[in-house]
Amino acid sequence: MHKYKPATLVLEDGTEFSGYSFGNDQAIDGEVVFSTAMVGYPESLTDPSYSGQILCVTYPLVGNYGVPEDSITNSLSSFYESEKIHIRGLIISDYSFSYSHWNASKSLDQWLKEQKIPGIFGIDTRELTKILRERGSMLGKIVPQGEILDNMEDPNLVNQVDVVSCKEVLTYGSGKKRVVLVDCGVKHNIIRCFVNRGVEVIRVPWNYDFSNLNYDGLFISNGPGDPNHCTETVENIKKALEVEKPIFGICMGNQLLSKAAGASVFKLKYGHRSHNQPVRMAGTNRCFITSQNHGYAVNDSTLGSDWEPLFTNMNDGTNEGIRHKVKPFFSCQFHPEASSGPTDTEFLFDDFIKLL
Amino acid sequence: MIDTKITKALILGSGALKIGEAGEFDYSGSQALKALREEGIETILINPNIATVQTSEGVADKIYFLPVTPYFVEEVIKKEKPQGILLAFGGQTALNCGVELFRNGIFDKYNLKVLGTPVQAIIDTEDRELFVQKLDEINVKTIKSHAVENIDNARKAAEDLGYPIIIRAAFALGGLGSGFCNNEEELNALCEKAFSYSTQILVEKSLKGWKEIEYEVVRDRYDNCITVCNMENFDPLGIHTGESIVVAPSQTLTNSEYHLLRELAIKIVRHIGIVGECNVQYAFDPYSEDYRVIEVNARLSRSSALASKATGYPLAFVAAKLGLGYGLFDLKNSVTKSTPAFFEPALDYIVCKIPRWDLSKFQGVSREIGSSMKSVGEVMAIGRSFEEAIQKGLRMIGQGAHGFVANREISVPDIDKALREPTDNRIFVISKAFKKGYTVDEIHELTKIDKWFLEKLYNIHETSVELSQFNDISDLPLEMLRRSKQQGFSDFQVGRLLYKDKIDVDEASAIIRSIRKKNGIVPVVKQIDTLAAEFPAVTNYLYLTYNGTYNDVKYLGDKRSIIVLGSGAYRIGSSVEFDWCSVNALETIRKQGWRGVMINYNPETVSTDYDMCDRLYFDELTYERVMDIYELENPGGMIVSVGGQIPNNLALRLDKSDVKLLGTSAKSIDNAEDRHKFSSMLDRLQIDQPRWKELTTLEDTFDFVSQVGYPVLVRPSYVLSGAAMNVCSNDSELEEFLKLAANVSKKHPVVVSEFIQNAKEIEFDAVAQNGEVIAYAVSEHIEFAGVHSGDATIQFPPQKLYIETARRIKRIARKIAQELEISGPFNIQFLAKENDIKVIECNLRASRSFPFVSKVLKINFIELATRVMIGEKVEAPSKSAFDLDYVGIKASQFSFSRLQKADPVLGVDMASTGEVGCIGDDTNEAILKAMLSVGYKLPKKGILLSTGDAKQKVEMLMACKLLLEKGFQLYATGGTHKFLLENNIKATLVYWPSEKGMKPQAMDLLQSKMVDFVVNIPKNLTQEELENGYKIRRTATDLNIPLITNARLATAFIRSFSAMSIEQIQIKSWDEYKS
């Protein structure tokens, strides 16, 4: 019989789940969040928005198609959403030790080991999800047998955006139009979406003052953690609002643009992390299925009078995007670049580029 | 905005269950009717399938038990004047009928609006050429096919594409007349057949070995689009999706593959302009992201029913609402009740669908599975690991398997071949191959099944090997036991692997059960909530798993619930009728203030719609699982008598485990089921029965036969090959059958019974309370005994029964009910010759004919029975209620055309896949409606007659005269021709295939379509005689020429269409027949 090393998942409130260790054999803590996406673990794990978090995947069978071999050219990954795995740990129910896919080069287990990320399988992920749903996201730790980890630190106390953002200015692609991309933890598919549309992208660190750069449009990326840490970014955006060049934001970008527009943000009980979030475009019958990964939301009743909601979540009514009533500024809370997830809203990139 | 002009809508059903079109359309139709009624729209349903839930009181406002054909639909439109019609809920039958009505301008003529997908969009998906063109417009790749109208062009196309190629008949259901050809010879053979179904056939490049993936897509008229579910076939392309093991969601697709296909599906559905539900099937290259669209079904389908059950998203209900003009954003998620219907379900489990075949029921049928459908039903298993789901599923199909391993050893002469050329038991060949040391890679090479699936199956195999290294539960590490359960092993499997049949395996499973319960190794109950627990849901849709630690459900323990055991997979002999019974039992339980709890695992049913009960356990009907649920649920009682034979067989064991069974006691059930006990009871009550004996040697058998005389009915307890039952007419047949097929021994005795010829068979369906019959229905078979009661044409109330016979039957039934202290439903089958009456069988459960007699009589037998079982005092309905001024006919639907090579003849084993029930003012009208409903067409040209033995020839004489008077050209084979001439009936002599060189040949007559009706009665039931007419019967079936093989039925049919024309058939709804 295969012998798996026992491991325990402990939550902030004392709840314990027993399972088995896989990936890197090490204890780890973080904010435990769940995602109901059924595919796309290589994409999710490398999504910088998960920085500081231990991810519970509600779909029970994980690892089926292994992990593709990645290559990085000019700081752009070929298959992943960033240069490395950003989750702190992975919680699943049934790990598939054997994988099968033409594009795979290694197993999920091997990849986690290489990147020093622990995992735990054999967990009742549905029960864990129900706990997180009812009591809200909370801290937790994965502790393999024989390891000890006393403290659990709240990753939201740290500015996670600063942790994951690029440290220097990078440029991608070429074209007639040039977009400054404020990197709060950008997913690489956002960059690909611009580059594939013939746009030059200048990727700048989250707190970079881009006002002196020559650009046609401003893009504010997704990113992890509490948007309230990013006051410098908000200040930079406020300045950009005066310039009136087109602005587009995604996820964290929606929250930061909203803050610049005067609105406040609040922490959701357990966030939106899935591929099946329905949103409706304000004042229309147009609805979209979107990919989401965020723990904070914009309180759209606090928006300045020049602004209005652009999208609304059809499940819980929270804000999913805003726009300026007359100027070319808009943003969305969901991920139109998908990867992973549905591609219904990729047209927003086209809409933005048309404005440039 | 919804269309408020629609106040009355017509919905077309799918008719009798047949291979390719089964119970799933009862589910989708019922859902659509519910959606319409909720809007206050008056609903009219046309569906001759009387056993369905949708044709029950209160589901539709008006029900017509009429054929779903353009003529009858137009007549109903003329009469009812609806404003709208729904075509998407009755399978291909309804869709084809709708397209024809549209082409004939009927919708315009009566100003009828098609609700949902426009007919032009349907045509765009159905006509291959238009379809390819349409998808070319948006640069979506299809399997390019060459549409050809003759065999020469088919050959040319095949050469262009290069073999292997696939042939499809255009406009045919479920792949009828299609298949693969590896060379020109195979092409010639298949083309001939395909052209008999369609004037156009399609020649395509074969993509054998590619993955097959499906998406279920919903679109509203505002162009909002979602994919509710995707599914992946375990078997690669080349095996019809209805024949394939299917999992949901897909397991081997990456994010980019999943969403590439999802995006394409939405693009296609938008471009075609679907409003409602639709299914997109892909072939997907296992080595790149290359794909081809196989087809688009612009209607609810088997897959959509499966997807609804797999996700909890009621596709048919939503599709009907969208047809009325709603947007997806207007509708609520029916599980959470708070979030909108515009979303895509997130699953946190895997479902596995496995087809159920019944190929052993047919003589001569090919067991290979391929691009056309042969399975008769399916199961869906839910688990949180693939191993768990597939092992559950393999038990559910109910063909003796206990899972993937630990089954009775099968003999496979050539494993490589059996892996390469799939048959209905390929999955078990894989199990065997592992045992023989085949690697995953080797099996993959032969089967092209994705290695991921094979690796998972290998895990199960590996565990079984590990388990068998132990000999006693006390040596087995608990962790190992737990892991086995997580991989879906039953207690039985673990017991067998540990104890290796050294102790009784039931005893072994009991030991395993008690040890694991003691150690807390028990399954947990999980909800299906469409959102993977993201939102709170009050869902009652449940399954059990060992891959979890907590129950989702809190149990009240107030004993106010009643568990109803459902009927499992549809199979030959147990079908939609038991679903109707289950649903009605649940309704009654709930009406009487109890909570109704359902256990069933058939995704094609209404009983597994979570709206029908207070709790639905979508899980196994094994002793182990039923006990698991019983112990959790702790109900007020359990009903085992409405779900057919599966629950009935569990009764004794459940009773021994102190389960509170409602109604007739388990002891009585056993007394009726056990042949010896039942027989001695009949003797004691002085009730006659055909003589029979259980025998263990050949000598004894011949001895017994010499007493009762031939023919005899032989029922082996263990079958080596061929049909389970057989009629033998002489010594040599008997000897051959017993030696070749039955393997008589002490361990495997045979039951031989006297076979009474030319006797009437009579059904007695009834409900009793404490041994007293309170409601009953006597019906008679049109055919003489010898045709299985499930295949027979049944007339109710009987029109040709002696009053004395009826009286005696009632008297005997009362005696039996009293003796067995029956409380609940039961059925007795009688033989009657003159007034001599014998009992053949007695079932202390609802029978196949319960919905038929309940609906004709308008007394719901199941409602009565359920009230009896839950302990209410039920008054017998007044006597006058049993007096009817009209006649009901139940006719059987056969699916021989799909079962290549099977002999389409009726015998003692059941072969029909479905039935219809029609009502008429007299027998002729009811017969005519019923026969048209099961697909018979009235002949216009010639009739080929071979009318059997002397007695049958006489029997059919009147009918032949009628045909002649009606001006038909009659053709007859030798003996029949001679007999007709002697009786002054002019007919043309034709020759049997064996009479080579003689002209005209009967076969040529068929091929040239000079005859459009064949009556071919086997002289007797000897194998030789059966084979003699086989070629003619099979050819008629393959060429789609109506065929009858029974003299009594042929006579009844000929009488009916001689007596009246189709135009004389009354268009009367069910409620217009008043007693």
CSV table of C-alpha atoms in Angstrom, one decimal, chain B residues 357-363 365 367 399 424 722-724 909:
chain,number,residue,atom,x,y,z
B,357,TRP,CA,-27.2,-2.9,-22.7
B,358,ASP,CA,-29.5,-5.9,-22.9
B,359,LEU,CA,-28.0,-7.5,-25.9
B,360,SER,CA,-28.2,-11.0,-24.4
B,361,LYS,CA,-32.0,-10.7,-24.8
B,362,PHE,CA,-31.7,-10.9,-28.5
B,363,GLN,CA,-30.9,-13.9,-30.7
B,365,VAL,CA,-27.3,-9.7,-32.2
B,367,ARG,CA,-22.3,-7.4,-29.4
B,399,GLN,CA,-25.8,-6.9,-14.7
B,424,ASP,CA,-20.8,-4.0,-24.3
B,722,GLY,CA,-28.1,-17.0,-25.8
B,723,ALA,CA,-31.4,-16.2,-24.3
B,724,ALA,CA,-32.2,-17.1,-20.7
B,909,ASP,CA,-38.1,-13.6,-23.4
